[in-house]
Amino acid sequence: MKKLIVLFLGLSTAVSAQNYSELMAKSIMHTHKDSIAVKAGKPAGWDYEQGLVLKALEHVYQRTGDATYFNYIKKNIDSFVDANGNIRTYHFDEFNSDNITTGRMLLYLYQELGDERYKKAADLLRKQISEQPRDADGGFWHKKRYPNQMWLDGLYMLEPFYAEYGQITNQDNWPDIVKQFQLMYKGAIDPKTGLLFHAYDQAKAQPWADKSNGHSPNFWGRSMGWYVMALVDVLDYMPKNHPSRGILIQQLNQLSGAIAKIQDPTSGVWHQLPGYPGKKGNYFEASASNMFVYAFAKGVRKGYLPVSFRKNVERGYAGILKEFITKDAAGYIHLEKTVSVGGLGGVPYRDGSYDYYLSEPLRTDDLKGVGPFILASLEMEIAKELAIGAGKKVVLDYFFNHETKNGNRFHYTWEDRKDSGFNQWGIQFEQLGGTLDTLGVSPTRENLKGASVYIIVDPDSYKETAKPNFMTAKAADEIEAWVKEGGNLILLANDTTNCEIPQFNILAKRFGIEFVAPNLNFVQGRNWEQGAVMIPAGNEVFDPIKKVYIKEITTLKLSGNAKSLVNHLGYPVMATAKVGKGKVFALGDPWLYTEYTNNRRTPLEYENFLAAKKLAIYMLK
């Protein structure tokens, strides 16, 4: 199929009309329609490349709300995991750290769906980590067949799963995780350049290993890419107050600074062998360039790296689009110039020399380049909107709503990734530049100080908890004063049978809003139209959305300066009020929890996912 070069400054209308993350995701799903086959002509197997791309598709789903991506992920993983948690084609006794990577998707599906077979499969991978061979210093062997060797690649393959598994199961794996990064960094660092060699042999026994320090002979671009990606991904799960957090952030800053120095000044991308720019045969390589841009961009967004790295990100991404992206006659984009592999030892023997790294073939749409390209593209797309909520804190009430189930917090929490949680909405706030927080005590002007948005959803009644915290006049005084000073308040009730309404109205009435009967939109089964609510054209919050899904809504009675935002069947169901320097939004339903924003059940004509983002933007501005 003939390919057409797509230039960064001269993009075709077809390409520029959509985000590159979605264009590449759709292209790779078109190529791998049923499952991700890593090796051409061979059946799909449990493989780290598969896991890398599926993780990227998870983030595309979180960004777009298009359940096509979720269904694709689930279909792929379900083709490997049986009812007992066994993983097809996985071999425990290989002790291959590469086999851990795709376990991140097991953890994702388990948290989203609660299906225990995913947890059982993840437990098997955790057991491998427990028994993984280690060198004399305690460092994980990269594979059983590579004794005493730590490779940069292995930190990405194993540590993000190790960290997230610990978070989910309340295991403190951090001492061991940090130790692995410390051993790898110390063992591979070049004190002259600050770059990391591809691997090191703790026993100094391999023919490729320097006999004085165990280093492999060269810096390989993609291996350092794996390492910086491992750092920014592991930090997602590390408690912000963990005493060792600074160790990983320092590593990220030091290594990123060294990598930035070897960025090609003309193209903006990086060479296959960064230590030899301009040497005969050396070339610009796609996977390393994508990995560096992703890690730098995420590092800046999360506050791990200084904003000065943004210029490296922008030059790097522009170079990626110019040097590596092509478009075929059918309109699909492709990633060129990803080196197929890079390793040490083995049969045939790989000596880690300059000539060896240049001998491996280049591939189009190699998954090791595609996954990081999607992730880098997402970071570029998110960056365009970060200014909306920059420096603003979004606080979710955990005091008036503190319902529990089986001893755990339940319903409308940031942490809950199942249908009952606000995890997806929280991601949208974060992608707009906001930071998330919770308030588990009665609100006051003092403890709301610094909050830009405060959300109270579905206050408990005696039906939900034996000792509910009811709204009081004193709490309402504090919240009202905070709003007048510039706070933005979201009030989400529920139908009158599932929410404490009378006390909640103590607060709502302060703003000319009252939750009242009748309840509307009683939906039978999946008769979606019974929950349809039409959004008027030109709506100040939700335009250009036309239709959303809300069931069992408590209607509103309005007075004063409160005004109806959306009417339904002759009743106001959404309202806003400007109060002093702040504003209030009210709706008689929790509405934006994941069940009705993830688009796995509701037809796409109901734009709840976009409505959640539109409301977030309105409250943050």
XYZ file of C-alpha atoms in Angstrom:
621
model
C 0.000 0.000 0.000
C 1.444 3.337 -1.037
C 2.340 5.647 1.833
C 2.240 9.417 1.782
C 4.508 11.463 4.014
C 2.637 13.726 6.425
C 4.552 16.893 7.290
C 4.009 18.547 10.658
C 3.467 22.004 9.189
C 1.409 20.795 6.247
C -1.043 18.275 7.636
C -3.899 17.138 5.477
C -7.394 18.120 6.618
C -8.236 14.453 7.228
C -5.368 14.026 9.662
C -5.545 17.361 11.448
C -9.313 17.022 12.058
C -8.666 14.480 14.828
C -6.149 13.985 17.581
C -3.147 11.842 16.743
C -3.780 9.616 19.765
C -7.118 8.547 18.314
C -5.816 8.321 14.752
C -3.036 5.941 15.785
C -5.310 3.972 18.107
C -7.812 3.426 15.308
C -5.061 2.510 12.897
C -3.547 -0.130 15.170
C -6.978 -1.570 16.021
C -7.671 -1.794 12.298
C -4.415 -3.696 11.747
C -4.980 -5.964 14.766
C -8.723 -6.447 14.487
C -9.254 -9.403 16.801
C -6.213 -9.459 19.059
C -2.772 -7.921 19.201
C -0.373 -10.221 17.398
C 3.158 -9.097 18.165
C 4.955 -11.326 15.663
C 3.671 -11.333 12.098
C 2.264 -14.668 11.011
C 2.204 -16.081 14.543
C -0.749 -16.353 16.964
C -1.132 -13.680 19.614
C 0.605 -14.477 22.884
C 0.943 -12.957 26.343
C 3.529 -10.276 25.625
C 4.774 -6.955 26.962
C 4.183 -5.206 23.635
C 0.525 -6.163 23.837
C 0.353 -4.762 27.358
C 2.067 -1.527 26.337
C -0.449 -0.818 23.565
C -3.463 -1.810 25.677
C -2.296 0.554 28.426
C -2.145 3.332 25.841
C -5.669 2.462 24.664
C -6.872 2.618 28.275
C -5.752 6.238 28.380
C -7.408 6.986 25.031
C -10.629 5.616 26.513
C -10.269 7.804 29.597
C -9.734 10.811 27.360
C -12.565 10.168 24.894
C -15.190 8.129 26.746
C -15.463 5.915 23.655
C -16.191 2.408 24.966
C -14.858 0.895 21.743
C -11.427 1.077 23.346
C -12.541 -0.541 26.584
C -14.237 -3.372 24.720
C -11.114 -3.944 22.655
C -8.963 -4.136 25.800
C -11.355 -6.552 27.492
C -11.643 -8.764 24.428
C -7.848 -9.015 24.188
C -7.316 -9.861 27.846
C -10.283 -12.241 27.963
C -8.697 -14.289 25.178
C -5.874 -15.134 27.606
C -7.474 -15.381 31.066
C -9.763 -18.268 31.974
C -12.317 -18.527 34.776
C -9.650 -19.684 37.248
C -7.202 -16.894 36.477
C -4.846 -19.011 34.380
C -3.061 -17.086 31.618
C -2.777 -18.748 28.231
C 0.812 -18.853 26.797
C 2.285 -17.456 30.043
C 5.112 -19.556 31.549
C 5.729 -18.918 35.213
C 9.028 -20.810 35.349
C 10.685 -18.538 32.776
C 10.836 -15.786 35.408
C 10.709 -13.281 32.581
C 10.081 -9.728 33.790
C 8.610 -8.918 30.361
C 5.650 -11.136 31.240
C 4.615 -8.868 34.114
C 3.829 -5.809 31.985
C 0.440 -6.875 30.660
C -0.600 -7.571 34.235
C -1.333 -3.863 34.503
C -4.374 -4.515 32.317
C -5.491 -7.272 34.699
C -5.400 -4.726 37.523
C -7.274 -2.211 35.374
C -10.093 -4.605 34.508
C -10.313 -5.896 38.072
C -10.768 -2.378 39.435
C -13.257 -1.454 36.733
C -15.380 -4.620 36.842
C -14.615 -6.416 40.113
C -14.227 -9.759 38.299
C -12.106 -12.008 40.526
C -10.547 -13.946 37.653
C -8.504 -10.852 36.772
C -7.336 -10.632 40.372
C -6.391 -14.324 40.367
C -4.348 -13.838 37.219
C -2.671 -10.774 38.746
C -1.936 -12.814 41.884
C -0.051 -15.300 39.703
C 2.163 -12.535 38.359
C 2.680 -11.200 41.875
C 3.804 -14.707 42.878
C 6.382 -14.581 40.080
C 7.742 -11.335 41.533
C 7.984 -12.982 44.965
C 10.095 -15.791 43.506
C 11.973 -13.829 40.830
C 15.699 -14.646 41.014
C 17.849 -11.851 42.431
C 21.509 -10.966 42.290
C 23.682 -10.766 45.383
C 22.547 -7.155 46.005
C 18.858 -8.027 45.748
C 18.282 -6.795 42.201
C 15.824 -8.708 40.032
C 17.321 -10.741 37.210
C 15.823 -9.546 33.932
C 14.994 -13.144 33.057
C 15.944 -16.542 34.408
C 18.169 -17.064 31.375
C 19.993 -13.782 32.089
C 21.546 -14.447 35.516
C 22.665 -11.513 37.650
C 21.700 -9.033 34.940
C 19.578 -5.938 35.451
C 18.379 -4.271 32.239
C 16.825 -0.814 32.060
C 13.899 -2.401 30.206
C 13.047 -4.513 33.227
C 12.169 -1.562 35.434
C 9.257 -0.687 33.134
C 8.263 -4.312 32.699
C 7.908 -5.063 36.389
C 7.794 -2.043 38.715
C 4.577 -0.230 37.646
C 2.608 -3.450 38.100
C 4.366 -4.109 41.420
C 3.444 -0.612 42.619
C -0.201 -0.687 41.533
C -0.732 -4.195 42.896
C 0.523 -2.982 46.260
C -1.843 -0.021 46.178
C -4.845 -2.246 45.440
C -4.019 -4.917 48.008
C -2.587 -2.631 50.717
C 0.875 -4.200 50.442
C 3.840 -1.989 51.182
C 6.101 -2.945 48.300
C 7.805 0.452 48.207
C 11.088 -0.471 49.944
C 11.714 -3.161 47.330
C 10.533 -1.029 44.389
C 12.751 1.901 45.353
C 15.641 -0.489 45.919
C 15.328 -1.813 42.356
C 15.540 1.704 40.924
C 18.499 2.535 43.162
C 20.412 -0.608 42.176
C 19.687 -0.140 38.487
C 20.664 3.516 38.520
C 23.863 2.948 40.467
C 24.813 -0.040 38.344
C 24.195 1.595 34.954
C 25.095 5.275 35.428
C 27.845 6.895 33.397
C 29.298 9.608 35.653
C 30.579 11.602 32.668
C 27.314 12.048 30.769
C 24.645 11.148 33.329
C 23.220 8.639 30.829
C 22.475 5.017 31.697
C 24.047 2.038 29.978
C 21.560 -0.506 28.655
C 22.325 -3.071 31.365
C 24.809 -4.205 33.942
C 25.973 -7.578 35.174
C 26.298 -7.578 38.936
C 28.624 -10.626 38.743
C 30.722 -9.060 35.934
C 30.738 -12.483 34.258
C 29.121 -11.779 30.888
C 31.426 -11.316 27.897
C 29.682 -8.005 27.133
C 30.203 -6.658 30.670
C 32.979 -4.248 31.577
C 35.138 -6.167 34.042
C 35.572 -3.168 36.325
C 31.937 -2.086 36.691
C 29.694 -4.586 34.875
C 28.321 -2.036 32.374
C 27.199 -3.060 28.921
C 29.171 -1.204 26.221
C 26.628 1.377 25.009
C 23.747 3.718 25.742
C 20.688 2.543 23.839
C 17.913 5.084 23.302
C 14.895 2.847 23.877
C 16.309 1.302 27.042
C 16.559 4.743 28.637
C 13.058 5.404 27.315
C 11.764 2.392 29.199
C 13.438 3.682 32.350
C 12.029 7.215 32.327
C 8.574 5.817 31.503
C 8.911 3.468 34.466
C 9.679 6.404 36.750
C 6.735 8.595 35.718
C 4.320 5.644 35.816
C 5.439 4.273 39.186
C 5.096 7.717 40.750
C 1.360 7.581 39.938
C 0.941 5.063 42.752
C 3.478 6.310 45.273
C 2.005 8.231 48.227
C 2.854 11.912 47.955
C 4.267 11.920 51.481
C 6.402 8.788 51.047
C 9.927 9.464 52.364
C 11.542 7.837 49.311
C 9.515 9.726 46.725
C 12.270 12.276 46.295
C 14.723 9.539 45.270
C 12.699 8.648 42.194
C 11.955 12.263 41.307
C 15.659 13.088 41.575
C 16.522 10.193 39.265
C 13.926 11.409 36.769
C 15.334 14.940 36.823
C 18.956 13.892 36.512
C 18.400 11.386 33.719
C 15.955 13.636 31.865
C 18.488 16.458 31.984
C 21.127 14.197 30.454
C 18.705 12.961 27.766
C 17.657 16.523 26.915
C 21.303 17.380 26.183
C 21.483 14.720 23.460
C 18.241 15.716 21.730
C 19.082 16.403 18.089
C 19.064 20.199 17.732
C 17.774 20.168 14.149
C 15.132 17.435 14.036
C 14.125 17.467 17.718
C 14.228 13.661 17.970
C 16.821 11.207 19.302
C 19.240 8.742 17.740
C 19.187 4.972 18.063
C 22.563 5.241 19.817
C 22.520 8.640 21.574
C 26.207 8.485 22.411
C 27.181 8.732 18.744
C 25.271 11.580 17.063
C 26.294 11.934 13.422
C 28.313 8.722 13.316
C 27.938 6.722 10.124
C 24.907 4.446 10.187
C 23.321 5.979 13.261
C 19.726 7.060 12.688
C 16.745 8.777 14.273
C 14.692 6.153 16.119
C 10.964 6.432 16.798
C 10.323 4.453 19.979
C 12.977 6.207 22.075
C 11.831 9.620 20.835
C 8.202 8.843 21.719
C 9.156 7.525 25.149
C 11.229 10.583 25.997
C 8.495 12.988 24.896
C 5.877 11.073 26.901
C 7.988 10.961 30.061
C 9.030 14.628 29.828
C 5.474 15.822 29.128
C 3.949 13.759 31.919
C 6.759 14.758 34.246
C 6.028 18.436 33.642
C 2.263 17.958 33.972
C 2.638 16.122 37.271
C 5.135 18.614 38.647
C 8.097 16.193 38.748
C 10.080 18.090 36.114
C 10.518 21.856 35.709
C 8.428 23.576 33.046
C 11.607 24.263 31.076
C 11.328 20.704 29.726
C 8.237 21.812 27.855
C 10.429 23.186 25.055
C 12.070 19.758 24.682
C 8.629 18.187 24.531
C 7.359 20.532 21.849
C 10.458 20.215 19.669
C 10.461 16.453 20.155
C 6.813 15.967 19.229
C 7.095 18.199 16.165
C 10.086 16.125 15.100
C 8.224 12.862 15.668
C 5.382 13.956 13.403
C 7.802 15.051 10.698
C 10.297 12.184 10.868
C 8.160 9.167 11.673
C 4.462 9.622 10.841
C 3.088 8.611 7.455
C -0.406 8.213 6.083
C -1.597 5.511 3.708
C -4.080 5.725 0.847
C -6.902 4.504 3.079
C -6.344 7.360 5.525
C -4.658 5.392 8.332
C -1.516 6.821 9.889
C 1.596 4.748 10.591
C 4.762 5.000 12.654
C 8.030 4.403 10.822
C 11.588 3.655 11.998
C 11.133 1.703 15.207
C 13.987 -0.705 15.784
C 12.608 -4.218 16.199
C 14.697 -5.297 19.172
C 17.793 -4.601 21.209
C 19.332 -7.067 23.612
C 22.458 -8.593 25.095
C 23.814 -12.116 25.101
C 21.578 -14.929 23.941
C 21.780 -17.014 20.777
C 22.861 -15.716 18.323
C 25.122 -13.731 20.607
C 24.537 -9.978 20.978
C 27.643 -8.172 22.131
C 26.130 -4.722 22.756
C 28.467 -3.074 20.267
C 27.697 -0.110 18.028
C 27.477 -2.402 15.016
C 25.109 -4.763 16.841
C 22.533 -2.083 17.674
C 22.583 -0.867 14.073
C 22.132 -4.393 12.722
C 18.614 -4.913 14.058
C 15.894 -4.221 11.449
C 13.473 -1.305 11.526
C 9.726 -1.862 11.455
C 6.611 0.085 10.613
C 3.976 0.210 13.362
C 6.135 -1.741 15.777
C 4.107 -1.798 18.978
C 7.051 -0.654 21.087
C 6.886 2.618 19.189
C 3.115 2.814 18.688
C 2.200 2.578 22.390
C 4.496 5.425 23.461
C 3.405 7.517 20.440
C -0.206 7.289 21.603
C 0.827 8.189 25.160
C 2.966 11.103 23.985
C 0.137 12.356 21.758
C -2.305 12.208 24.662
C 0.033 14.314 26.782
C 0.257 16.904 24.004
C -3.526 16.985 23.691
C -4.064 17.249 27.454
C -1.494 20.050 27.687
C -3.680 22.300 25.525
C -6.335 22.424 28.275
C -4.267 22.425 31.461
C -4.498 26.194 31.871
C -8.250 25.920 32.542
C -7.762 24.451 35.998
C -4.110 25.203 36.693
C -3.557 25.736 40.402
C -7.182 24.939 41.266
C -8.265 22.299 43.774
C -11.444 20.245 43.397
C -12.729 18.904 46.726
C -15.241 16.066 46.973
C -17.321 15.836 50.162
C -16.748 12.652 52.196
C -18.629 13.914 55.279
C -22.293 14.231 54.346
C -21.829 11.257 52.023
C -19.900 8.526 53.816
C -21.807 5.416 52.863
C -19.927 2.124 53.304
C -20.216 -1.356 51.839
C -18.405 -4.355 53.338
C -16.471 -1.961 55.533
C -15.226 0.164 52.638
C -16.313 3.581 51.403
C -18.944 3.198 48.723
C -20.675 5.458 46.214
C -19.364 8.603 44.571
C -15.686 8.614 45.537
C -12.641 9.630 43.498
C -10.988 6.267 44.199
C -13.836 4.027 43.039
C -13.266 2.949 39.426
C -16.395 0.836 39.227
C -19.772 2.088 38.036
C -20.517 3.600 41.445
C -17.498 5.929 41.554
C -16.413 9.359 40.350
C -12.981 8.182 39.185
C -13.642 9.050 35.554
C -14.894 12.535 36.425
C -11.816 13.024 38.577
C -9.595 12.163 35.617
C -11.381 14.821 33.580
C -10.771 17.455 36.271
C -7.088 16.472 36.400
C -6.754 16.627 32.618
C -8.041 20.186 32.839
C -5.206 21.036 35.209
C -7.078 20.662 38.498
C -5.936 18.702 41.544
C -8.237 16.405 43.501
C -8.874 16.350 47.228
C -11.533 15.181 49.686
C -13.081 16.586 52.864
C -14.084 14.070 55.496
C -15.109 16.570 58.189
C -17.776 19.236 58.405
C -16.887 22.062 55.987
C -15.676 25.433 57.237
C -14.247 28.459 55.509
C -10.889 27.440 56.914
C -10.817 23.855 55.633
C -12.279 24.941 52.287
C -9.562 27.567 51.906
C -7.664 26.853 48.720
C -10.543 24.908 47.159
C -11.895 26.241 43.876
C -14.664 23.644 43.529
C -16.525 21.812 46.309
C -18.854 18.944 45.384
C -21.529 17.543 47.699
C -23.344 14.510 46.326
C -26.214 12.394 47.699
C -26.062 13.161 51.460
C -26.744 10.083 53.587
C -30.021 9.257 55.229
C -30.583 6.580 57.839
C -31.184 4.241 54.908
C -27.521 4.489 53.889
C -25.797 4.667 57.261
C -26.673 4.256 60.915
C -25.102 7.606 61.852
C -25.541 10.076 58.996
C -23.978 13.527 59.104
C -26.840 15.881 58.296
C -26.458 19.346 56.887
C -26.765 22.013 59.591
C -27.327 25.747 59.588
C -23.799 26.237 60.877
C -22.266 24.195 58.044
C -24.492 26.038 55.563
C -23.241 29.366 56.943
C -19.652 28.304 56.350
C -20.285 27.029 52.828
C -22.317 30.092 51.866
C -19.555 32.404 53.062
C -16.983 30.391 51.088
C -19.094 30.669 47.912
C -19.503 34.411 48.339
C -15.739 34.717 48.604
C -15.320 33.010 45.198
C -15.929 29.303 45.774
C -17.767 27.209 43.184
C -20.254 24.725 44.614
C -21.819 21.660 42.973
C -24.897 20.178 44.662
C -25.955 16.766 43.360
C -28.909 15.243 45.206
C -30.756 12.024 44.331
C -34.351 10.930 44.079
C -36.297 11.511 47.287
C -36.262 7.826 48.290
C -32.450 7.559 48.111
C -31.229 10.892 49.467
C -31.572 12.997 52.588
C -33.448 15.957 51.116
C -34.919 18.123 53.935
C -31.621 18.848 55.701
C -29.755 19.220 52.407
C -32.232 21.950 51.504
C -30.951 24.017 54.447
C -27.926 24.661 52.254
C -29.595 24.701 48.830
C -32.171 27.329 49.895
C -29.366 29.749 50.682
C -28.937 30.033 46.915
C -32.615 30.102 45.907
C -32.686 26.379 45.123
C -34.831 23.684 46.715
C -34.934 19.959 45.896
C -38.618 18.978 45.699
C -41.062 16.473 44.241
C -42.042 15.207 41.761
C -39.325 12.762 40.717
C -38.998 12.360 36.966
C -37.562 9.824 34.521
C -38.340 6.468 36.071
C -36.565 4.094 33.696
C -37.604 0.492 33.187
C -34.633 -1.711 32.349
C -32.798 -0.371 29.323
C -35.562 1.776 27.926
C -33.056 4.571 27.498
C -35.515 7.095 26.122
C -37.288 7.137 29.484
C -34.149 8.809 30.866
C -33.577 11.235 28.000
C -33.144 14.919 28.866
C -32.778 17.445 26.053
C -30.306 20.323 26.450
C -31.475 23.607 24.917
C -29.356 25.137 22.170
C -26.920 27.778 23.352
C -26.853 26.433 26.912
C -24.189 28.370 28.835
C -22.740 25.235 30.439
C -23.332 22.347 28.050
C -23.490 23.763 24.524
C -23.293 22.109 21.941
C -24.576 18.975 23.743
C -28.123 18.105 22.717
C -29.080 15.046 24.756
C -28.071 13.432 28.048
C -29.301 10.537 30.146
C -30.534 11.085 33.719
C -32.872 8.769 35.583
C -35.013 9.364 38.681
C -34.395 13.102 38.985
C -35.588 15.197 41.889
C -37.010 18.418 40.462
C -36.099 21.913 41.648
C -38.006 24.889 43.013
C -36.211 28.151 42.277
C -36.328 31.644 43.730
C -34.171 34.751 44.009
C -31.273 34.890 41.572
C -31.285 31.135 40.893
C -32.136 30.385 37.296
C -33.103 27.229 35.466
C -30.355 25.840 33.264
C -32.353 22.881 31.931
C -36.117 22.276 32.084
C -37.600 18.822 31.597
C -41.278 17.974 31.263
C -42.132 21.445 32.489
C -39.926 21.337 35.592
C -36.477 22.810 36.233
C -33.992 19.959 36.785
C -30.683 21.829 36.558
C -30.055 25.286 37.965
C -27.289 27.787 38.535
C -26.941 30.745 40.860
C -24.353 33.502 41.002
C -23.598 34.262 44.651
C -21.095 36.977 45.465
C -17.876 36.088 43.664
C -18.839 32.414 43.364
C -21.411 30.251 41.649
C -23.584 27.220 42.359
C -24.746 24.375 40.126
C -27.554 22.071 41.322
C -29.106 18.875 39.946
C -31.390 16.382 41.643
C -29.283 13.329 40.755
C -25.673 12.128 41.230
C -25.637 11.793 37.416
C -21.920 11.941 36.619
C -20.796 8.757 38.306
C -19.007 6.298 36.062
C -21.979 4.121 35.158
C -23.439 6.986 33.148
C -20.256 8.497 31.752
C -18.302 5.420 30.597
C -20.624 4.692 27.640
C -20.421 0.929 28.108
C -24.182 0.616 28.371
C -25.840 3.875 27.450
C -26.001 4.592 23.709
C -23.536 7.203 22.453
C -26.355 9.591 21.560
C -26.429 10.414 25.301
C -23.441 12.711 25.787
C -22.904 12.296 29.516
C -19.134 11.947 29.193
C -18.827 15.281 27.406
C -21.376 16.826 29.781
C -19.157 15.886 32.734
C -16.217 17.641 31.093
C -18.316 20.684 30.178
C -19.512 21.048 33.773
C -15.956 20.697 35.050
C -14.817 23.468 32.701
C -17.686 25.734 33.757
C -16.912 25.307 37.442
C -13.143 25.732 37.020
C -13.327 28.920 34.955
